[in-house]
């Protein structure tokens, strides 16, 4: 049997499995909104672990990271830094987000921010930032999916058709099974992608070089420029290194599809264990990625598109069945992120827009159907974005990694009590200043005699934007009215009780004003 | 009843809390500039068959994960 038939068949087999899981999840669903949007807040350690890691690692980790090692060398092993930092952030911040979500019935990041800052403007801005800077990731993931199916079929399935098939499958199981379907498919996807990338990398490395240690020795002789900083093209400067650490840890944790996951845990202890253990998966996925990328630099030098090095090596050097299994793993990596972002955007639009401003008093069944309709709309938008790439969209995608990071000062103000209280006006001014700084320092501007180059002074644009944001928040908050004392004591008191009070996660909480209002 | 918060949550309140924070941030500094660009930016000496920079960073990452485990065991 030809390689493309085997590879394509295995990907379709995998897709069929995700559809079945979606249908089973539908049968298990209770039909209420919290079950559809938040898995009923009943996610245990194993399910949550695999959905968090599968969501964090997208098609970039599977394909793009190999390309990064291929082009820029060992410097991309920095990825371990931000993945371990993600563990620390989850431990400290994630557990607090869980505690507040459980106590006050939060569903979205905007719920948390608007409740503390007592501001509908904060809610709207947080919802816009949440959706705008993640919906474009759908485009990236969908394009990755279309590309994988196109490569697997030897270009027999056009990119546009492949993208549509995979988007429809992800939207289908999300619409029928809600977050339960996303979590169950993520469990399969998380296991599959991790196993696939390790097996693929080890097979290639032993076949081409005689093992990982022999690969390192050959690199030292033939491409020593790949084994030191800042890399062959001078990419990894100190400023970029530090900036990537911040933007790819805090920046991703603050995105709605990750924050919503914290709300769904059964207990705060589960979140803390996630913090301690998810870095093992997240960091070690980059070990085989390094083998693939650095090995590819020796075996296939001069590739025009370095991010294609993994599938190209698989097709050239391994058995078709193995290639198919691994490309199905790449599909899993992209779909697990895509479905989570689709779900997060659907949740934000259903909860923060429709339920809040359009029809606040409908029953759960109505909101579930509205959510399904929103998924259909997102599917169409995602497909159009995927097949029609505009320069403007490319710009926004580039911005998106650091965009959600601008919510960080607001989230810290809620979750990390301190005598210096931040205000709604401070948070809004900070977000505006941060986004403006982000644009200027990412692309550079020249106004009159003033010229600002991209990444000024060699410092990553996200660091400039976040520093500006924090500064503006602190200054404006000093001169504007804080939230009411009652709200500060209610929310910060809950954090105090959770962190320093009773260690029992199930201890009674204050009344839930949002849930009762809804 | 909610409790008013008078002490900042940015500073640990226990000895174990201070140990965890200092250890985690100290280890993080070992994987950041300037240390990683000066001291650790080298191929030799090879460590168990891998370049020094790779082994250095891996060691730091494993130690940081160890701190997170320790913090959880201490119920911080």
XYZ file of C-alpha atoms in Angstrom:
594
model
C 0.000 0.000 0.000
C 1.261 3.474 -0.866
C 2.563 5.707 1.908
C 0.024 8.469 1.351
C -2.896 6.029 1.593
C -1.651 4.687 4.923
C -0.920 8.149 6.323
C -4.240 9.641 5.235
C -6.228 6.615 6.436
C -4.669 6.805 9.897
C -5.505 10.504 10.185
C -9.132 9.809 9.210
C -9.241 6.940 11.692
C -8.086 9.334 14.375
C -10.742 11.881 13.321
C -13.435 9.179 13.538
C -12.305 8.445 17.095
C -12.699 12.104 18.100
C -16.222 12.180 16.625
C -17.183 9.061 18.601
C -15.806 10.625 21.783
C -17.882 13.747 21.089
C -21.045 11.679 20.715
C -20.385 9.733 23.907
C -19.717 13.015 25.743
C -23.081 14.263 24.489
C -24.842 11.256 26.028
C -23.088 11.892 29.361
C -24.002 15.587 29.400
C -26.539 16.843 31.950
C -27.621 19.613 29.576
C -27.027 22.513 31.947
C -24.827 25.461 31.043
C -22.121 24.834 33.614
C -21.741 21.293 32.345
C -21.544 22.471 28.715
C -19.135 25.348 29.354
C -17.118 24.119 32.347
C -17.405 20.320 32.486
C -19.511 20.883 35.604
C -16.305 21.996 37.428
C -15.584 18.279 37.908
C -12.277 17.811 36.065
C -9.906 15.551 37.980
C -6.132 15.502 37.814
C -5.546 13.143 34.859
C -8.115 14.709 32.534
C -7.100 18.237 33.445
C -3.407 17.420 33.120
C -3.751 16.095 29.594
C -6.093 18.826 28.419
C -3.802 21.557 29.786
C -0.660 20.184 28.168
C -2.392 19.316 24.894
C -3.917 22.782 24.739
C -0.670 24.538 25.622
C 1.265 22.694 22.945
C -0.158 23.504 19.526
C 0.929 22.584 16.021
C 3.823 24.969 16.624
C 5.336 22.685 19.260
C 5.027 19.730 16.918
C 6.141 21.315 13.637
C 7.315 24.878 14.270
C 9.700 24.103 17.120
C 11.616 21.676 14.909
C 11.912 24.473 12.395
C 13.184 26.822 15.092
C 15.918 24.371 16.159
C 16.730 23.830 12.480
C 17.229 27.560 11.853
C 18.402 29.016 15.166
C 20.020 26.039 16.872
C 20.208 25.112 20.540
C 18.892 28.503 21.665
C 15.341 27.240 21.304
C 15.998 24.907 24.220
C 15.089 28.084 26.104
C 11.541 26.766 25.612
C 12.114 24.718 28.759
C 12.393 27.950 30.760
C 8.962 29.226 29.880
C 7.303 25.840 30.200
C 8.678 25.404 33.736
C 7.644 28.966 34.548
C 4.144 28.031 33.387
C 4.186 25.435 36.179
C 5.091 28.061 38.765
C 2.396 30.442 37.505
C -0.188 27.667 37.555
C 0.815 26.812 41.114
C 0.508 30.364 42.439
C -1.997 32.102 40.170
C -3.977 29.162 38.788
C -4.976 27.875 42.207
C -6.204 31.355 43.212
C -8.195 31.691 39.976
C -9.771 28.306 40.786
C -10.660 29.430 44.316
C -12.367 32.611 43.117
C -14.149 30.782 40.292
C -15.557 28.251 42.716
C -16.532 30.818 45.331
C -18.198 33.324 43.017
C -19.275 31.233 40.026
C -16.925 32.784 37.472
C -16.970 31.262 34.003
C -14.760 33.604 31.964
C -11.708 35.798 32.678
C -13.967 38.848 32.257
C -16.219 37.601 35.103
C -13.267 37.691 37.475
C -12.045 41.125 36.388
C -15.455 42.825 36.179
C -16.540 41.533 39.589
C -13.497 42.872 41.405
C -13.147 46.167 39.552
C -16.937 46.713 39.565
C -16.843 47.815 35.955
C -18.782 46.755 32.882
C -16.171 48.575 30.776
C -13.521 46.244 32.186
C -15.764 43.286 31.329
C -16.221 44.422 27.729
C -12.555 45.270 27.174
C -11.415 41.977 28.732
C -13.862 40.051 26.544
C -12.692 41.875 23.399
C -9.005 41.340 24.205
C -9.723 37.683 25.063
C -11.495 36.988 21.786
C -9.482 39.194 19.433
C -6.090 37.891 20.450
C -7.044 34.232 20.451
C -9.469 33.905 17.556
C -6.550 34.480 15.228
C -4.815 31.454 16.713
C -7.671 29.484 15.196
C -6.387 30.599 11.829
C -2.870 29.397 12.620
C -4.063 26.014 13.891
C -6.527 25.500 11.032
C -3.854 26.310 8.477
C -1.545 23.826 10.202
C -4.256 21.160 10.016
C -4.890 21.755 6.311
C -1.191 21.597 5.672
C -0.775 18.299 7.575
C -3.594 16.614 5.643
C -2.271 18.000 2.389
C 1.239 16.666 3.098
C -0.060 13.296 4.320
C -2.108 12.793 1.159
C 0.711 13.843 -1.139
C -1.274 16.966 -2.157
C -4.254 14.834 -3.250
C -6.427 16.559 -0.633
C -6.135 20.300 -1.331
C -5.206 22.552 1.564
C -8.628 24.248 1.522
C -10.506 20.930 1.690
C -8.248 19.546 4.420
C -8.729 22.666 6.526
C -12.503 22.471 6.129
C -12.689 18.777 7.063
C -10.676 19.208 10.215
C -12.461 22.398 11.288
C -15.853 20.742 10.826
C -14.794 17.715 12.880
C -13.503 19.899 15.761
C -16.602 22.120 15.684
C -18.879 19.056 15.577
C -17.558 17.327 18.667
C -17.408 20.643 20.541
C -21.012 21.485 19.625
C -22.437 18.115 20.613
C -20.333 17.399 23.689
C -19.280 20.830 24.996
C -16.165 21.073 27.142
C -16.526 17.408 28.156
C -15.919 16.404 24.523
C -12.968 18.792 24.295
C -11.431 17.329 27.451
C -11.917 13.713 26.394
C -10.483 14.288 22.944
C -7.633 16.245 24.527
C -6.799 13.204 26.643
C -6.371 11.131 23.482
C -4.599 13.956 21.702
C -2.232 14.645 24.603
C -1.089 11.031 24.795
C -0.931 10.596 21.030
C 1.095 13.723 20.252
C 3.643 13.104 22.999
C 4.184 9.478 22.032
C 4.295 10.326 18.338
C 6.907 13.061 18.565
C 9.191 10.968 20.788
C 8.938 7.838 18.638
C 9.371 9.780 15.411
C 12.403 11.664 16.689
C 14.099 8.576 18.126
C 13.509 6.497 14.991
C 14.905 9.237 12.782
C 17.868 9.936 15.041
C 18.930 6.283 15.346
C 18.376 5.628 11.644
C 20.269 8.677 10.391
C 22.942 9.232 13.033
C 23.128 6.140 15.239
C 21.475 7.814 18.244
C 21.117 11.177 20.024
C 24.677 11.271 21.389
C 26.130 10.597 17.943
C 23.926 13.410 16.599
C 25.392 15.855 19.131
C 28.940 14.806 18.177
C 28.284 15.316 14.466
C 26.737 18.700 15.129
C 29.837 19.785 17.041
C 31.966 18.904 14.025
C 29.748 19.947 11.113
C 27.506 22.722 12.522
C 29.064 24.163 15.699
C 27.192 27.410 15.029
C 23.989 25.594 16.027
C 25.339 24.734 19.471
C 25.870 28.194 20.950
C 24.061 31.477 21.484
C 22.868 33.637 19.813
C 22.638 31.050 16.988
C 23.568 31.175 13.278
C 21.337 34.178 12.527
C 21.925 35.987 15.825
C 18.288 35.560 16.854
C 18.678 34.686 20.530
C 19.919 37.931 22.049
C 19.578 38.396 25.839
C 16.617 40.764 25.402
C 14.758 38.363 23.131
C 15.516 35.447 25.463
C 14.038 37.214 28.487
C 11.070 38.553 26.514
C 10.145 35.149 25.136
C 10.303 33.709 28.643
C 7.741 36.251 29.852
C 5.399 36.367 26.860
C 5.215 32.602 26.301
C 4.533 31.812 29.958
C 2.356 34.573 31.456
C 1.025 35.471 27.987
C -0.397 32.012 27.355
C -1.637 31.348 30.887
C -3.665 34.574 30.781
C -5.425 33.561 27.560
C -9.073 32.554 28.100
C -8.731 28.936 26.973
C -6.129 28.364 29.688
C -7.773 30.423 32.445
C -11.112 28.690 31.898
C -9.377 25.360 32.532
C -8.473 26.468 36.044
C -12.148 27.058 36.821
C -13.006 23.471 35.920
C -10.873 21.608 38.482
C -12.422 19.644 41.300
C -10.113 21.248 43.874
C -7.289 23.715 44.361
C -4.974 20.834 45.205
C -5.481 19.472 41.689
C -4.335 22.819 40.285
C -1.242 22.842 42.495
C -0.326 19.332 41.411
C -0.798 20.477 37.822
C 1.645 23.294 38.501
C 4.221 20.879 39.846
C 3.874 18.226 37.140
C 2.815 19.773 33.812
C 6.311 21.209 33.181
C 7.569 17.626 32.897
C 5.409 17.021 29.823
C 5.695 20.545 28.420
C 9.476 20.769 28.730
C 10.395 17.245 27.659
C 8.404 17.588 24.426
C 11.156 19.915 23.232
C 13.825 17.221 23.648
C 12.643 15.205 20.604
C 11.888 18.490 18.818
C 15.577 19.363 19.187
C 16.595 15.992 17.753
C 14.322 16.540 14.763
C 15.340 20.133 14.083
C 19.065 19.770 14.663
C 19.147 16.395 12.911
C 17.254 17.909 10.007
C 19.853 20.656 9.719
C 22.437 17.934 9.028
C 20.293 15.553 6.953
C 18.275 18.068 4.937
C 20.136 21.375 4.811
C 18.776 24.376 2.927
C 15.038 23.773 3.332
C 12.970 26.721 2.151
C 10.333 26.037 4.836
C 12.182 24.722 7.912
C 8.901 24.042 9.785
C 8.265 21.215 7.318
C 11.423 19.373 8.327
C 9.647 16.783 10.513
C 7.073 15.492 7.970
C 9.622 15.659 5.161
C 12.085 13.525 7.117
C 9.347 11.079 8.072
C 8.255 10.558 4.489
C 11.809 10.154 3.299
C 13.258 7.950 6.023
C 10.528 6.004 7.872
C 7.825 3.396 7.237
C 4.458 4.736 5.952
C 2.543 3.385 8.980
C 4.842 5.203 11.356
C 4.592 8.356 9.244
C 0.794 8.153 9.355
C 0.708 7.623 13.120
C 3.018 10.545 13.709
C 1.169 12.878 11.352
C -2.031 11.929 13.170
C -0.150 13.060 16.284
C 0.569 16.372 14.580
C -3.141 16.631 13.764
C -3.893 15.963 17.436
C -1.517 18.740 18.500
C -3.252 21.293 16.305
C -6.811 20.110 17.007
C -6.362 20.084 20.785
C -5.478 23.775 20.693
C -8.044 24.647 18.027
C -10.988 23.075 19.871
C -9.988 24.744 23.131
C -9.811 28.187 21.533
C -13.115 27.615 19.756
C -14.628 26.655 23.109
C -13.113 29.650 24.925
C -14.354 32.119 22.332
C -17.770 30.495 22.336
C -17.875 30.724 26.141
C -16.823 34.383 26.196
C -19.362 35.352 23.531
C -22.170 33.340 25.137
C -21.488 34.390 28.709
C -19.992 37.900 28.477
C -22.011 39.175 25.537
C -25.226 37.211 24.933
C -26.137 36.262 28.500
C -25.059 39.606 29.906
C -26.403 42.069 27.361
C -28.811 40.339 24.962
C -30.947 37.923 26.987
C -30.010 37.636 30.640
C -32.989 35.601 31.875
C -33.198 32.573 29.573
C -32.814 29.001 30.779
C -29.631 26.916 30.464
C -30.917 24.960 27.487
C -31.329 28.201 25.530
C -27.738 29.290 26.228
C -26.385 25.884 25.231
C -28.085 26.217 21.840
C -26.821 29.787 21.489
C -23.336 28.461 22.209
C -23.749 25.892 19.451
C -24.863 28.599 17.024
C -21.814 30.677 17.962
C -19.590 27.653 17.243
C -21.091 27.496 13.739
C -20.342 31.180 13.198
C -16.799 30.772 14.532
C -16.349 27.823 12.176
C -17.205 29.994 9.174
C -14.993 32.853 10.387
C -12.112 30.481 11.077
C -12.412 28.902 7.646
C -12.431 32.253 5.871
C -9.442 33.419 7.930
C -7.618 30.192 7.142
C -7.899 30.277 3.382
C -7.586 34.024 2.877
C -4.490 35.359 4.561
C -4.340 39.141 4.553
C -1.375 41.256 5.539
C -3.509 42.857 8.264
C -4.316 39.458 9.715
C -0.693 38.408 9.689
C 0.016 41.545 11.703
C -2.645 40.685 14.266
C -1.468 37.108 14.561
C 2.024 38.351 15.295
C 0.579 40.634 17.969
C -1.630 37.981 19.522
C 1.094 36.214 21.511
C 1.706 39.337 23.571
C -1.782 40.810 23.342
C -3.506 38.729 26.001
C -0.547 39.452 28.285
C -2.005 42.938 28.745
C -4.667 41.451 31.044
C -1.960 40.368 33.500
C -1.851 43.516 35.711
C -5.609 43.293 36.140
C -5.546 39.602 37.014
C -2.683 40.105 39.486
C -4.637 42.942 41.103
C -7.471 40.502 41.778
C -5.531 37.373 42.694
C -2.557 38.820 44.573
C -3.923 41.023 47.370
C -1.741 43.920 48.459
C -2.347 47.207 50.259
C -1.956 49.022 46.925
C -5.332 48.438 45.236
C -5.666 48.808 41.461
C -8.656 50.551 39.938
C -10.891 50.006 36.918
C -9.656 53.167 35.219
C -6.082 52.159 35.935
C -6.609 48.736 34.376
C -8.313 50.181 31.269
C -5.623 52.842 30.809
C -2.921 50.215 31.281
C -4.404 47.903 28.649
C -4.675 50.788 26.163
C -1.108 51.939 26.814
C 0.216 48.383 26.710
C -1.416 47.572 23.376
C -0.198 50.845 21.840
C 3.340 50.176 23.085
C 3.113 46.624 21.783
C 2.300 47.817 18.279
C 5.053 50.432 18.251
C 7.788 48.190 19.651
C 6.860 45.209 17.487
C 6.813 46.987 14.144
C 8.726 50.186 14.830
C 7.611 53.698 13.901
C 9.157 56.827 12.497
C 7.365 60.074 13.363
C 9.270 63.204 12.386
C 12.770 62.806 13.732
C 11.766 60.106 16.214
C 12.589 56.599 15.071
C 11.687 53.571 17.175
C 13.055 50.317 15.855
C 11.361 46.951 16.444
C 12.363 45.464 19.812
C 14.101 48.706 20.952
C 17.512 48.267 22.619
C 17.280 44.562 21.791
C 14.494 44.027 24.318
C 11.474 41.937 23.291
C 8.351 43.972 22.444
C 6.241 42.146 25.044
C 8.514 43.356 27.841
C 8.167 46.989 26.732
C 4.391 46.634 26.456
C 3.955 44.934 29.813
C 6.276 47.369 31.610
C 4.338 50.323 30.174
C 1.072 48.685 31.156
C 2.170 48.134 34.768
C 3.504 51.684 35.052
C 0.291 53.251 33.747
C -1.838 51.019 35.984
C 0.120 52.067 39.074
C 0.041 55.785 38.242
C -3.624 55.995 37.198
C -4.759 53.793 40.098
C -3.178 56.267 42.503
C -5.499 59.036 41.364
C -8.764 57.182 40.676
C -11.419 55.550 42.811
C -10.815 51.947 43.923
C -13.533 49.275 44.087
C -15.787 49.371 47.153
C -14.352 48.188 50.445
C -17.003 45.485 50.562
C -15.903 44.022 47.214
C -12.212 44.203 48.073
C -12.817 42.450 51.372
C -15.099 39.868 49.794
C -12.678 38.867 47.013
C -9.318 39.434 48.679
C -10.732 37.902 51.835
C -11.586 34.772 49.872
C -8.014 34.605 48.544
C -6.647 35.132 52.047
C -8.847 32.331 53.370
C -7.842 30.012 50.537
C -4.103 30.611 50.803
C -3.572 31.197 54.502
C -6.805 30.047 56.103
C -8.266 26.572 56.116
C -6.422 24.161 53.841
C -9.710 22.404 53.174
C -10.758 23.203 49.582
C -14.342 22.343 50.357
C -14.708 24.867 53.179
C -17.851 27.050 52.954
C -17.533 30.124 50.750
C -19.253 33.511 50.782
C -22.470 33.919 48.753
C -22.107 33.870 44.983
C -23.371 37.229 43.689
C -22.795 36.523 39.989
C -24.540 33.170 40.024
C -27.474 34.580 41.951
C -27.681 37.607 39.621
C -27.714 35.338 36.583
C -16.779 35.753 57.114
C -14.376 37.492 54.686
C -11.128 38.617 56.230
C -9.587 42.010 55.416
C -6.166 41.643 53.796
C -3.485 43.768 55.393
C -0.359 41.918 54.295
C 0.747 41.739 50.671
C 0.538 38.328 48.985
C 3.648 39.146 46.947
C 5.831 38.329 49.950
C 5.865 34.851 51.538
C 4.794 34.614 55.187
C 6.604 31.451 56.227
C 10.155 30.160 56.217
C 9.281 27.415 53.739
C 7.538 29.977 51.554
C 10.680 32.112 51.422
C 12.821 29.057 50.637
C 10.535 28.044 47.746
C 10.388 31.535 46.226
C 14.110 32.210 46.509
C 15.012 28.762 45.163
C 12.632 29.004 42.197
C 13.621 32.539 41.219
C 17.317 31.840 41.843
C 17.205 28.808 39.583
C 15.278 30.821 36.990
C 18.092 33.376 37.038
C 20.549 30.607 36.157
C 18.605 30.073 32.908
C 18.444 33.785 32.065
C 20.889 36.431 30.865
C 23.611 37.185 31.759
C 24.500 33.776 33.243
C 23.213 31.686 30.377
C 24.925 33.897 27.792
C 28.290 34.052 29.548
C 29.027 31.159 31.860
C 26.768 28.534 30.268
C 27.158 29.444 26.599
C 29.690 26.747 25.656
C 29.859 23.282 24.129
C 32.607 21.932 26.391
C 32.890 20.294 28.802
C 30.506 17.674 27.444
C 28.151 16.316 30.124
C 27.102 12.682 29.659
C 27.577 13.072 25.912
C 25.639 16.290 25.432
C 26.911 19.884 25.049
C 27.368 21.887 28.239
C 24.697 24.517 27.457
C 22.075 21.838 26.822
C 22.964 19.931 29.987
C 23.121 23.132 32.064
C 19.632 24.209 31.054
C 18.210 20.701 31.519
C 19.696 20.562 35.011
C 18.172 23.940 35.896
C 14.750 22.903 34.570
C 14.754 19.662 36.538
C 15.778 21.515 39.697
C 12.950 24.045 39.204
C 10.434 21.242 38.842
C 11.914 19.774 42.030
C 11.190 23.047 43.855
C 7.564 22.948 42.679
C 7.232 19.364 43.944
C 8.770 20.331 47.270
C 6.392 23.293 47.587
C 3.419 21.032 46.999
C 4.658 18.493 49.525
C 4.974 21.326 52.062
C 1.393 22.409 51.185
C 2.552 25.947 50.410
